[in-house]
XYZ file of C-alpha atoms in Angstrom:
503
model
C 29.005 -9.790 14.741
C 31.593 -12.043 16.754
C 30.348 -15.186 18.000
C 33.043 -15.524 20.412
C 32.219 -15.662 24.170
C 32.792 -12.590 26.367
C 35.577 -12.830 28.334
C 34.961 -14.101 32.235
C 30.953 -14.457 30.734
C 29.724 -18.156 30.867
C 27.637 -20.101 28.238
C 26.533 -23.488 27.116
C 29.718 -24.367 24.943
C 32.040 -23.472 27.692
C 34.318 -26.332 29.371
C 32.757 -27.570 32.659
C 34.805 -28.457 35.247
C 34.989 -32.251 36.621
C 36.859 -32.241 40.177
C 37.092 -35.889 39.841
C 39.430 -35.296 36.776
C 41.084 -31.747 37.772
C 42.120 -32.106 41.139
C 44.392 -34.295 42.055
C 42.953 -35.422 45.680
C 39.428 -35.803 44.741
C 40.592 -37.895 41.822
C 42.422 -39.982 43.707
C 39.390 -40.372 45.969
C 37.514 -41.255 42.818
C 39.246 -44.501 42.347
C 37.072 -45.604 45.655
C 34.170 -46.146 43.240
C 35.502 -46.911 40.072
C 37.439 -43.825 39.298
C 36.877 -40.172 37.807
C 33.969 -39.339 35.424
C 34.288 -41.116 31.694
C 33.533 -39.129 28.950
C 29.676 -40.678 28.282
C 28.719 -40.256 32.047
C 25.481 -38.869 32.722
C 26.581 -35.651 34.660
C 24.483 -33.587 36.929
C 25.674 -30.390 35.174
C 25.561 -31.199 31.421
C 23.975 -28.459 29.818
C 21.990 -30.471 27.508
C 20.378 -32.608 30.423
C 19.980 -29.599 32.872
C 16.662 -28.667 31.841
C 15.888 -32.975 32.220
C 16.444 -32.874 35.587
C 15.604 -31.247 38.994
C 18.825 -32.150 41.112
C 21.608 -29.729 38.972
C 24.824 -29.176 40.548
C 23.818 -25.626 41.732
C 20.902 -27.450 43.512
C 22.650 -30.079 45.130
C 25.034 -27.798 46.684
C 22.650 -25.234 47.939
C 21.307 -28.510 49.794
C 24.113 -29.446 51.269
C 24.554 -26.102 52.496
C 21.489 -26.223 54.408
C 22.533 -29.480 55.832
C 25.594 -28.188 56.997
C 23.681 -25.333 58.586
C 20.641 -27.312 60.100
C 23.551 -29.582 61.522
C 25.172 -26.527 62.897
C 21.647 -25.553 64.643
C 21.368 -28.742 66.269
C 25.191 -28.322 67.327
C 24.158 -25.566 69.357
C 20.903 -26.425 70.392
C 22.418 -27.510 73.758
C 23.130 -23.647 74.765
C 19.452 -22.405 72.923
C 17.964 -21.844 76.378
C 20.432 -19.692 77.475
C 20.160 -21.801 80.782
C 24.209 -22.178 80.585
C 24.466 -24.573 83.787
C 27.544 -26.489 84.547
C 29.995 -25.037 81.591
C 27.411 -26.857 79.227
C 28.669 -23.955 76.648
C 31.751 -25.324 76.699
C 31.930 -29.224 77.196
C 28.819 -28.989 74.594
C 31.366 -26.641 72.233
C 27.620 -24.321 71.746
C 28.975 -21.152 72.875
C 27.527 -18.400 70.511
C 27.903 -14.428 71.348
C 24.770 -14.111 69.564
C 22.928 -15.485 72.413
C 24.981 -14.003 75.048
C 25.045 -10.472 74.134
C 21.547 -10.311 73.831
C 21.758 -10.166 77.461
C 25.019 -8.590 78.066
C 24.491 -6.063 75.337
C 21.262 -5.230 77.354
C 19.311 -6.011 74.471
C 16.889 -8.068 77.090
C 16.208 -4.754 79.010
C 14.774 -2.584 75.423
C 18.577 -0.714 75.200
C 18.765 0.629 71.775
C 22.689 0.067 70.618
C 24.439 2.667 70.626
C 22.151 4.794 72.125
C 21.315 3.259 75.322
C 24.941 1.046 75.780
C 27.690 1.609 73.733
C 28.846 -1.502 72.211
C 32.065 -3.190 70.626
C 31.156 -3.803 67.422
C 31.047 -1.636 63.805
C 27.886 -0.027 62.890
C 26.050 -2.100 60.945
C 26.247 -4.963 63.286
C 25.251 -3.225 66.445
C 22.069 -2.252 64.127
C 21.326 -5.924 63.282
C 21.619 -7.001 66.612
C 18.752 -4.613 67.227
C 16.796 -5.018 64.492
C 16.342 -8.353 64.939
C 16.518 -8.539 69.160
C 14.191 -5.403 70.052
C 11.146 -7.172 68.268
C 11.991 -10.291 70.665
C 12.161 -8.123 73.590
C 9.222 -6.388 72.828
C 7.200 -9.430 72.154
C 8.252 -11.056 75.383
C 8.654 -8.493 77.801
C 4.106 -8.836 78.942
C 4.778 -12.596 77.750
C 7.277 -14.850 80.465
C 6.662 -17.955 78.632
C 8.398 -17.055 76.142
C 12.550 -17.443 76.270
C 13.706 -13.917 74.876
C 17.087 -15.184 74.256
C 16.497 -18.429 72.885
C 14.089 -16.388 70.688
C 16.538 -13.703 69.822
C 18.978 -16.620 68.785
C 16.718 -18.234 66.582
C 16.177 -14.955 64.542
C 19.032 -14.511 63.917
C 20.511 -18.379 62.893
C 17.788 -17.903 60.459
C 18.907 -14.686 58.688
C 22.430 -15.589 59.198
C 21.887 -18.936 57.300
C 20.038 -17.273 54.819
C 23.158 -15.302 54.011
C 25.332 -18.515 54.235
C 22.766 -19.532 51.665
C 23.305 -16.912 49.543
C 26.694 -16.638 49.799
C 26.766 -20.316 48.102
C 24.657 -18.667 45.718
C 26.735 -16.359 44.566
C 29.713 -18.343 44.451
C 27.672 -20.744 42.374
C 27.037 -17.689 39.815
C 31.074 -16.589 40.008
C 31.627 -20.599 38.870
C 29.278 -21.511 36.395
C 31.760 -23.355 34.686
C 32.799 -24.306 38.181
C 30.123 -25.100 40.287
C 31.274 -28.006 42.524
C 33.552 -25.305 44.206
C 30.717 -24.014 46.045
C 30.967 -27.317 47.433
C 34.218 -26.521 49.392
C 31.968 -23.471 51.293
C 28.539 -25.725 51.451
C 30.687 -28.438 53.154
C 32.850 -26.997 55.402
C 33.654 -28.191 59.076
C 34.586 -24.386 60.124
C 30.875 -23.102 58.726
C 29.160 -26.499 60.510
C 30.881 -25.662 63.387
C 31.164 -21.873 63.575
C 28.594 -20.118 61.181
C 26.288 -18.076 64.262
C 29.182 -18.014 67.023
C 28.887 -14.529 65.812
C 27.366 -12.408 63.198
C 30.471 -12.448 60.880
C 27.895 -13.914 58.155
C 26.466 -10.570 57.951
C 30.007 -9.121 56.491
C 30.431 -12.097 54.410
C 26.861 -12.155 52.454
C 27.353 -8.596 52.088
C 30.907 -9.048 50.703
C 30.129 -11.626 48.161
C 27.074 -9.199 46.747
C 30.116 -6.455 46.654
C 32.245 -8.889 44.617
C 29.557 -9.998 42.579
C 28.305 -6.427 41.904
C 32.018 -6.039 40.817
C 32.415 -8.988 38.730
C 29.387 -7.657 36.778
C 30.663 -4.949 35.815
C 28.608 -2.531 38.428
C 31.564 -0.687 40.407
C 29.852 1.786 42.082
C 27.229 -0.920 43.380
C 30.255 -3.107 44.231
C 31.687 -0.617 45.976
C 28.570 0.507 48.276
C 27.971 -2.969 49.169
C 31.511 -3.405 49.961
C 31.436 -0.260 51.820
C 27.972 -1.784 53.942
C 29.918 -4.984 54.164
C 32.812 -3.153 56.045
C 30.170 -1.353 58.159
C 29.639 -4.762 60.097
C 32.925 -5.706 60.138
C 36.224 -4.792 58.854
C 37.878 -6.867 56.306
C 35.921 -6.504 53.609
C 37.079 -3.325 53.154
C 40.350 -5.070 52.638
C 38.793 -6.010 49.205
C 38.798 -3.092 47.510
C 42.945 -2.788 48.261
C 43.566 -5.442 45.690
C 40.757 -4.082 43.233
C 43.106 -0.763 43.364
C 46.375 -2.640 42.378
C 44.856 -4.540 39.588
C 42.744 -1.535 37.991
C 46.231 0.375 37.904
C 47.661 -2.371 36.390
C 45.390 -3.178 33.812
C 44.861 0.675 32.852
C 41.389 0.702 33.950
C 41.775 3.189 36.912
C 38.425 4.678 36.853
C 36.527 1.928 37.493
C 38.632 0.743 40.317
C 38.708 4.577 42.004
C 35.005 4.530 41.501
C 34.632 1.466 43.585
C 37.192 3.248 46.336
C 35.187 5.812 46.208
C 32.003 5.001 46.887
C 32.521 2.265 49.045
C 34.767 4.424 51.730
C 31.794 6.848 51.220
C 29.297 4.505 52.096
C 31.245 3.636 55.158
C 31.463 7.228 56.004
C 27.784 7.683 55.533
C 27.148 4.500 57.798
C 29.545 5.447 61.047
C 28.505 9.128 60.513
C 25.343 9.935 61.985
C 25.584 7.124 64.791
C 29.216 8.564 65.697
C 27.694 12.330 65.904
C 24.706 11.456 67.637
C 26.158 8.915 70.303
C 29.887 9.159 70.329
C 30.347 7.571 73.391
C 28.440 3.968 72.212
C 29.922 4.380 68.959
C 33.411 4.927 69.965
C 33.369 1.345 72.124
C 34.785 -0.634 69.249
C 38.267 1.632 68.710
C 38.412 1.925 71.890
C 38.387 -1.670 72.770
C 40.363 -2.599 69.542
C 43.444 -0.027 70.959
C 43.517 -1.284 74.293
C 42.843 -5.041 74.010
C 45.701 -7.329 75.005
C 47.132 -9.958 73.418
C 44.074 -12.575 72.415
C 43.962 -16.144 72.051
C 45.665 -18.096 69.208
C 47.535 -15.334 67.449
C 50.668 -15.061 66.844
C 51.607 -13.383 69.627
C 50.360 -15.412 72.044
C 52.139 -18.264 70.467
C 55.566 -16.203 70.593
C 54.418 -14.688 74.356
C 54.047 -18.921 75.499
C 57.659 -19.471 74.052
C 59.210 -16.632 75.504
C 57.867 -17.870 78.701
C 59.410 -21.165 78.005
C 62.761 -19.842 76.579
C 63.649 -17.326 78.761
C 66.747 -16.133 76.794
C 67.445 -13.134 79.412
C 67.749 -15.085 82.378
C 65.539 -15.451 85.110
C 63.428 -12.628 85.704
C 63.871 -11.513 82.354
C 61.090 -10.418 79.927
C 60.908 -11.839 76.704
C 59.813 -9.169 73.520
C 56.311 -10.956 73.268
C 56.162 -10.812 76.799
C 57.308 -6.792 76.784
C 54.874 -6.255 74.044
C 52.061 -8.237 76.109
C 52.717 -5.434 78.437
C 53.110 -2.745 75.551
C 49.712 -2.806 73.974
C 50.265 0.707 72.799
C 53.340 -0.220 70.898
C 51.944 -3.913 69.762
C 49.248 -1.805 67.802
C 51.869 -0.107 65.426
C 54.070 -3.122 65.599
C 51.079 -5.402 64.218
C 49.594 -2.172 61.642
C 53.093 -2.093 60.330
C 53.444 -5.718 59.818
C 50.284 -5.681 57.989
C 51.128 -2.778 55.578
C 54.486 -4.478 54.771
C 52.178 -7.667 54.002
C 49.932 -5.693 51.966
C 52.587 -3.604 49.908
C 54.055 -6.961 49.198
C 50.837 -8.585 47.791
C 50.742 -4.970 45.996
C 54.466 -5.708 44.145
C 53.056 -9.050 43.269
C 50.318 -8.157 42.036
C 53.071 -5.945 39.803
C 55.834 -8.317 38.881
C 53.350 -11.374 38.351
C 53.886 -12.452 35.007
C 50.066 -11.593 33.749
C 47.409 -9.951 35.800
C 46.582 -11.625 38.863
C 42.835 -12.271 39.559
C 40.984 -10.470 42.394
C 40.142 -13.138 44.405
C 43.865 -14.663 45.045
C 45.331 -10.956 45.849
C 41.856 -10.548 48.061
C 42.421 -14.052 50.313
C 46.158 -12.654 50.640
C 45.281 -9.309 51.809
C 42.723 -10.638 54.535
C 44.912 -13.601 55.742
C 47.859 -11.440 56.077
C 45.310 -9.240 58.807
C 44.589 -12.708 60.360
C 48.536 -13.353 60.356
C 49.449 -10.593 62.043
C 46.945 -9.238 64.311
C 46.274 -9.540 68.243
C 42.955 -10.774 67.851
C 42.365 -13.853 66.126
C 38.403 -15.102 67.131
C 37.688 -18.671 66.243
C 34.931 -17.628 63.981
C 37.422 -15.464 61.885
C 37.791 -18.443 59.913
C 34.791 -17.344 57.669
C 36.118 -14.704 56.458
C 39.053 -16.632 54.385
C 36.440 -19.715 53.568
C 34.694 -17.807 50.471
C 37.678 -16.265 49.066
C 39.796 -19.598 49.296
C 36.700 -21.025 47.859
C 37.371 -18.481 44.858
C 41.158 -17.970 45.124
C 42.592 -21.604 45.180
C 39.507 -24.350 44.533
C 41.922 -27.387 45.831
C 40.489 -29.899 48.346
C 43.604 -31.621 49.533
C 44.908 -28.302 50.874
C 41.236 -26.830 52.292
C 40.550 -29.973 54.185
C 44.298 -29.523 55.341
C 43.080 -26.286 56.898
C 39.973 -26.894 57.930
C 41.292 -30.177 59.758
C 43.836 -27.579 61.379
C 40.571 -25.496 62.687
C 38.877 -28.282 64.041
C 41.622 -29.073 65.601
C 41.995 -25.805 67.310
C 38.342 -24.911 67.996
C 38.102 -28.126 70.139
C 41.287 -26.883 71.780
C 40.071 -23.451 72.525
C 37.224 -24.738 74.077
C 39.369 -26.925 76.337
C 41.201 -23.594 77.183
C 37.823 -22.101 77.885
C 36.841 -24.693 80.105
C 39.956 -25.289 82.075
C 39.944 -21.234 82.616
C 36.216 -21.121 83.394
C 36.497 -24.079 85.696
C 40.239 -23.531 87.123
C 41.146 -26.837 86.259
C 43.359 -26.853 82.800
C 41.733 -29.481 80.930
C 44.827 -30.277 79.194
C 48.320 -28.386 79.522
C 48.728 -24.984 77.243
C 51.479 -26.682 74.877
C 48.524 -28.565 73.599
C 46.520 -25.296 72.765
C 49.520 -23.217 71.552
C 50.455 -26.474 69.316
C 46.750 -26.446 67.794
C 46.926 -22.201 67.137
C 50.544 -22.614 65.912
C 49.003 -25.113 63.332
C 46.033 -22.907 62.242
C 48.488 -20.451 61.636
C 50.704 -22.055 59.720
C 48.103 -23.831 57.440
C 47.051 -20.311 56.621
C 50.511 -19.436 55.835
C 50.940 -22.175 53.188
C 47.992 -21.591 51.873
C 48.975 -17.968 51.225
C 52.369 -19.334 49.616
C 50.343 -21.973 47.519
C 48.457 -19.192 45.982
C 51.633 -16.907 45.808
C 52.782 -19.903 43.937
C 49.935 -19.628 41.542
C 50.211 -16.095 41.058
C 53.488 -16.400 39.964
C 52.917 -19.321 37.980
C 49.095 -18.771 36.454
C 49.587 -22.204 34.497
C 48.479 -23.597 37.766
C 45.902 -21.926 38.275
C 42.750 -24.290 38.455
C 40.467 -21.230 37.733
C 41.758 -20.139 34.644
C 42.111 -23.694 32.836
C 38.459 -23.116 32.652
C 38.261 -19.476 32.172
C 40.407 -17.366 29.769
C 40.781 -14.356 32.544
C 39.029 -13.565 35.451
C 35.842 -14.539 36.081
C 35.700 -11.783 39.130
C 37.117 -9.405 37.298
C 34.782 -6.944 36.271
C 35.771 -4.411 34.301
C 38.901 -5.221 34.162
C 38.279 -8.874 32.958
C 40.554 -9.593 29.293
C 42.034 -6.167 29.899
C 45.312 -5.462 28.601
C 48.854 -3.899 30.913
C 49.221 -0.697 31.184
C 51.444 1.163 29.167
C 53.556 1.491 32.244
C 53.615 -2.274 33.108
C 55.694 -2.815 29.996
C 58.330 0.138 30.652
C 58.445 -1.443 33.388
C 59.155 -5.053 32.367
C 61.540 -3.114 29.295
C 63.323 -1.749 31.978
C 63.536 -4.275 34.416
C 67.021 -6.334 33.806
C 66.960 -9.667 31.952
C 67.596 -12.202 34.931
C 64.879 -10.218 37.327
C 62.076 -10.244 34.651
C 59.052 -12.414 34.946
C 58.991 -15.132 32.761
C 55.655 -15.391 30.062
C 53.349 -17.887 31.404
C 53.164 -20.979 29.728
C 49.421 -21.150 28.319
C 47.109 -23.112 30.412
């Protein structure tokens, strides 16, 4: 019987990771106290001492996390009472739909979603919304002392956290060899600062348990939790694109067309019965998704502001971002197009790349290249990359890059919030165009950092500590296709991928 380690499959012999020592930026932050970890430092996640101790490295980051996200409740705790006087929501930065759709979604009145007011968002979220803001309406309704919507809030920060929670969790089980990356989601200014803004958590637990479910080797669980997971909101769907690609390219197509399956099935089965029994209520998220203009921060708002300053027609000319600020219609395909071009090219990577990319890199490309190119860009959209960067590219100079870059532009939105909400700009639009052009194009360069990577898997961080892909499922230490090498065979000397050096 071999005593070699499954591929992807942790155990006690396996090389831990040391941040202080592997990346660069932490390292040199190291030398602040003395300099990276020696080799006969007590460390919090030797396997021999584990069992000494209570505070392991899975246990101090799931700690941190909920100090992030008890900070974050005490961040909005200014707009808890719903008693929004004097822009307080904004100066105080606490805005959170959460609280305000209880009321707007009529969930203060007993209105079953769906049913009784048709509302904007996927299935599964309109659902949560009522499972967890009916009880508060019914408990309050013969009781006026108590504040329904600071109520309804609270329920849900709690169960939203808990998935933030788990989410660490199951990052931490990905990483085993890796577990102070769970650190980059635990600590994050966009989580402290934007985790209940909405219910975007929901997707993202859900998503993790999908790629978890796939990374052990469960594809038809992976792909109904994915499926659930794009039943509250879109992008994780997204995921199983990339899971596609790679299972044709490593020969193990059933697997990935079982995932597919079931998890556009599971989608179907969601939307179905809500979409034939109230078609109206359920048909208030395409509908507002088709005719929405031009939001805030994307890229075509950015382009829109310039052509207003450029004015290369003349005057009383209209600029194309203007035009298409007029064209919604046509802005739809223009933006759907972009993002199958996007997606067809992370497909041909995940092709030409010299060995198999991992799941999580293609994944992060797939879902930024949505953020890149759509007309609605909400400031807590910046959870759905913070997980798969976590997985994709585990690298804190460039994350805290980012994240500075969405600080920088949540502070600015609000500012745009105010100034529109009060009619006095708080500062002039160059500044808030300035902070969205920089959000996007830290996202960009992440996307060609991990490109980068792809391209060059020797610098991948992930795989100096595991021999594959840890995500990988079944297709973890699978071989190419027979096709990928008649392809490479046929592919002429000068365009062929160069063999990866060994990391």
């Amino acid at each position: 019987m071999s005593t070699q380690p499954t591929a992807g499959v942790d155990d006690e012999s396996a090389t831990r990771d040391h941040p202080s020592r592997s990346d660069g930026f932490v390292h040199g932050l190291s030398q602040v106290i003395g300099g990276p970890l020696g080799d006969h430092a007590t460390s919090l996640d030797r396997p021999a001492r584990a069992e000494q101790r209570f505070w392991t490295v899975a246990r101090v980051v799931l700690a941190l996390v909920c100090l992030t996200l008890v900070l974050h409740w005490v961040q909005k705790s200014p707009c808890h009472s719903g008693a929004w006087q004097n822009n307080v929501q904004y100066t105080r930065f606490c805005y959170s739909d959460v609280l305000a759709l209880y009321y707007a979604e009529g969930l203060n009145e007993g209105k079953v979603p769906y049913r009784d007011h048709p509302v904007e968002y996927p299935v599964l979220t309109g659902a949560f919304m009522g499972v967890l803001g009916l009880p508060v309406y019914y408990l309050g309704r013969d009781n006026p002392e108590i504040n329904q919507g600071q109520w309804a809030y609270n329920a849900n920060a709690l169960v939203l956290s808990a998935l933030a929670v788990a989410t660490v969790a199951v990052i931490l089980s990905l990483r085993r060899r890796r577990p102070w990356d769970a650190a980059l989601f635990a600590l994050s200014p966009a989580l402290l600062l934007t985790a209940t803004v909405n219910w975007d958590l929901l997707a993202i637990g859900l998503a993790a348990f999908g790629v978890l479910a796939w990374a052990r080797r469960k594809p038809v669980v992976a792909g109904v939790v994915l499926g659930l997971a794009g039943a509250a909101k879109m992008f994780p769907i997204f995921i199983l694109g990339p899971i596609l690609v790679l299972g044709l390219r490593s020969g193990r197509v059933r697997a990935a067309l079982t995932a597919l399956g079931t998890g556009l099935a599971t989608l179907v089965a969601v939307n179905l019965p809500v979409a034939l029994l109230y078609p109206d209520g359920w048909g208030r998220f395409f509908e507002l998704n088709s005719t929405r203009p031009i939001d805030w921060g994307t890229l075509w708002y950015i382009g829109r502001y310039l052509d207003g300053r450029v004015n290369l027609g003349g005057p009383g000319s209209m600029g194309p971002f203007e035009w298409l600020s007029a064209n919604v219609h046509t802005l739809n395909y223009l933006s759907y197009a972009l993002f199958g071009l996007a997606c067809l090219g992370v497909a041909v990577l995940a092709v030409r790349a010299p060995v198999r990319p991992r799941l999580a890199p293609l994944a992060f490309l797939v879902v930024a290249a949505f953020l890149l190119t759509s007309k609605v860009w909400s400031q807590q959209f910046v959870l759905w990359l913070l997980p798969l960067l976590v997985l994709a590219r585990p690298k804190w100079g460039a994350f805290l890059a980012w994240q500075l870059a969405e600080v920088g532009y949540f502070v600015a939105f609000y500012g745009e919030l105010l100034g529109t909400s009060t009619g006095t700009p708080v500062f002039p639009e160059g500044v808030f165009v300035l902070a969205a052009s920089l959000r996007w194009v830290t996202v960009l360069v992440l996307c060609i950092m991990i490109i980068r990577e792809v391209l060059n898997p020797e610098l991948d961080a992930v795989r100096k500590n595991y021999p594959d892909d840890p995500d990988g499922g079944p297709l973890d230490g699978a071989k190419d296709a027979p096709w990928v090498a008649r392809w490479r065979r046929s592919t002429p000397p000068a365009e062929r991928p160069q063999e990866p050096v060994p990391a």
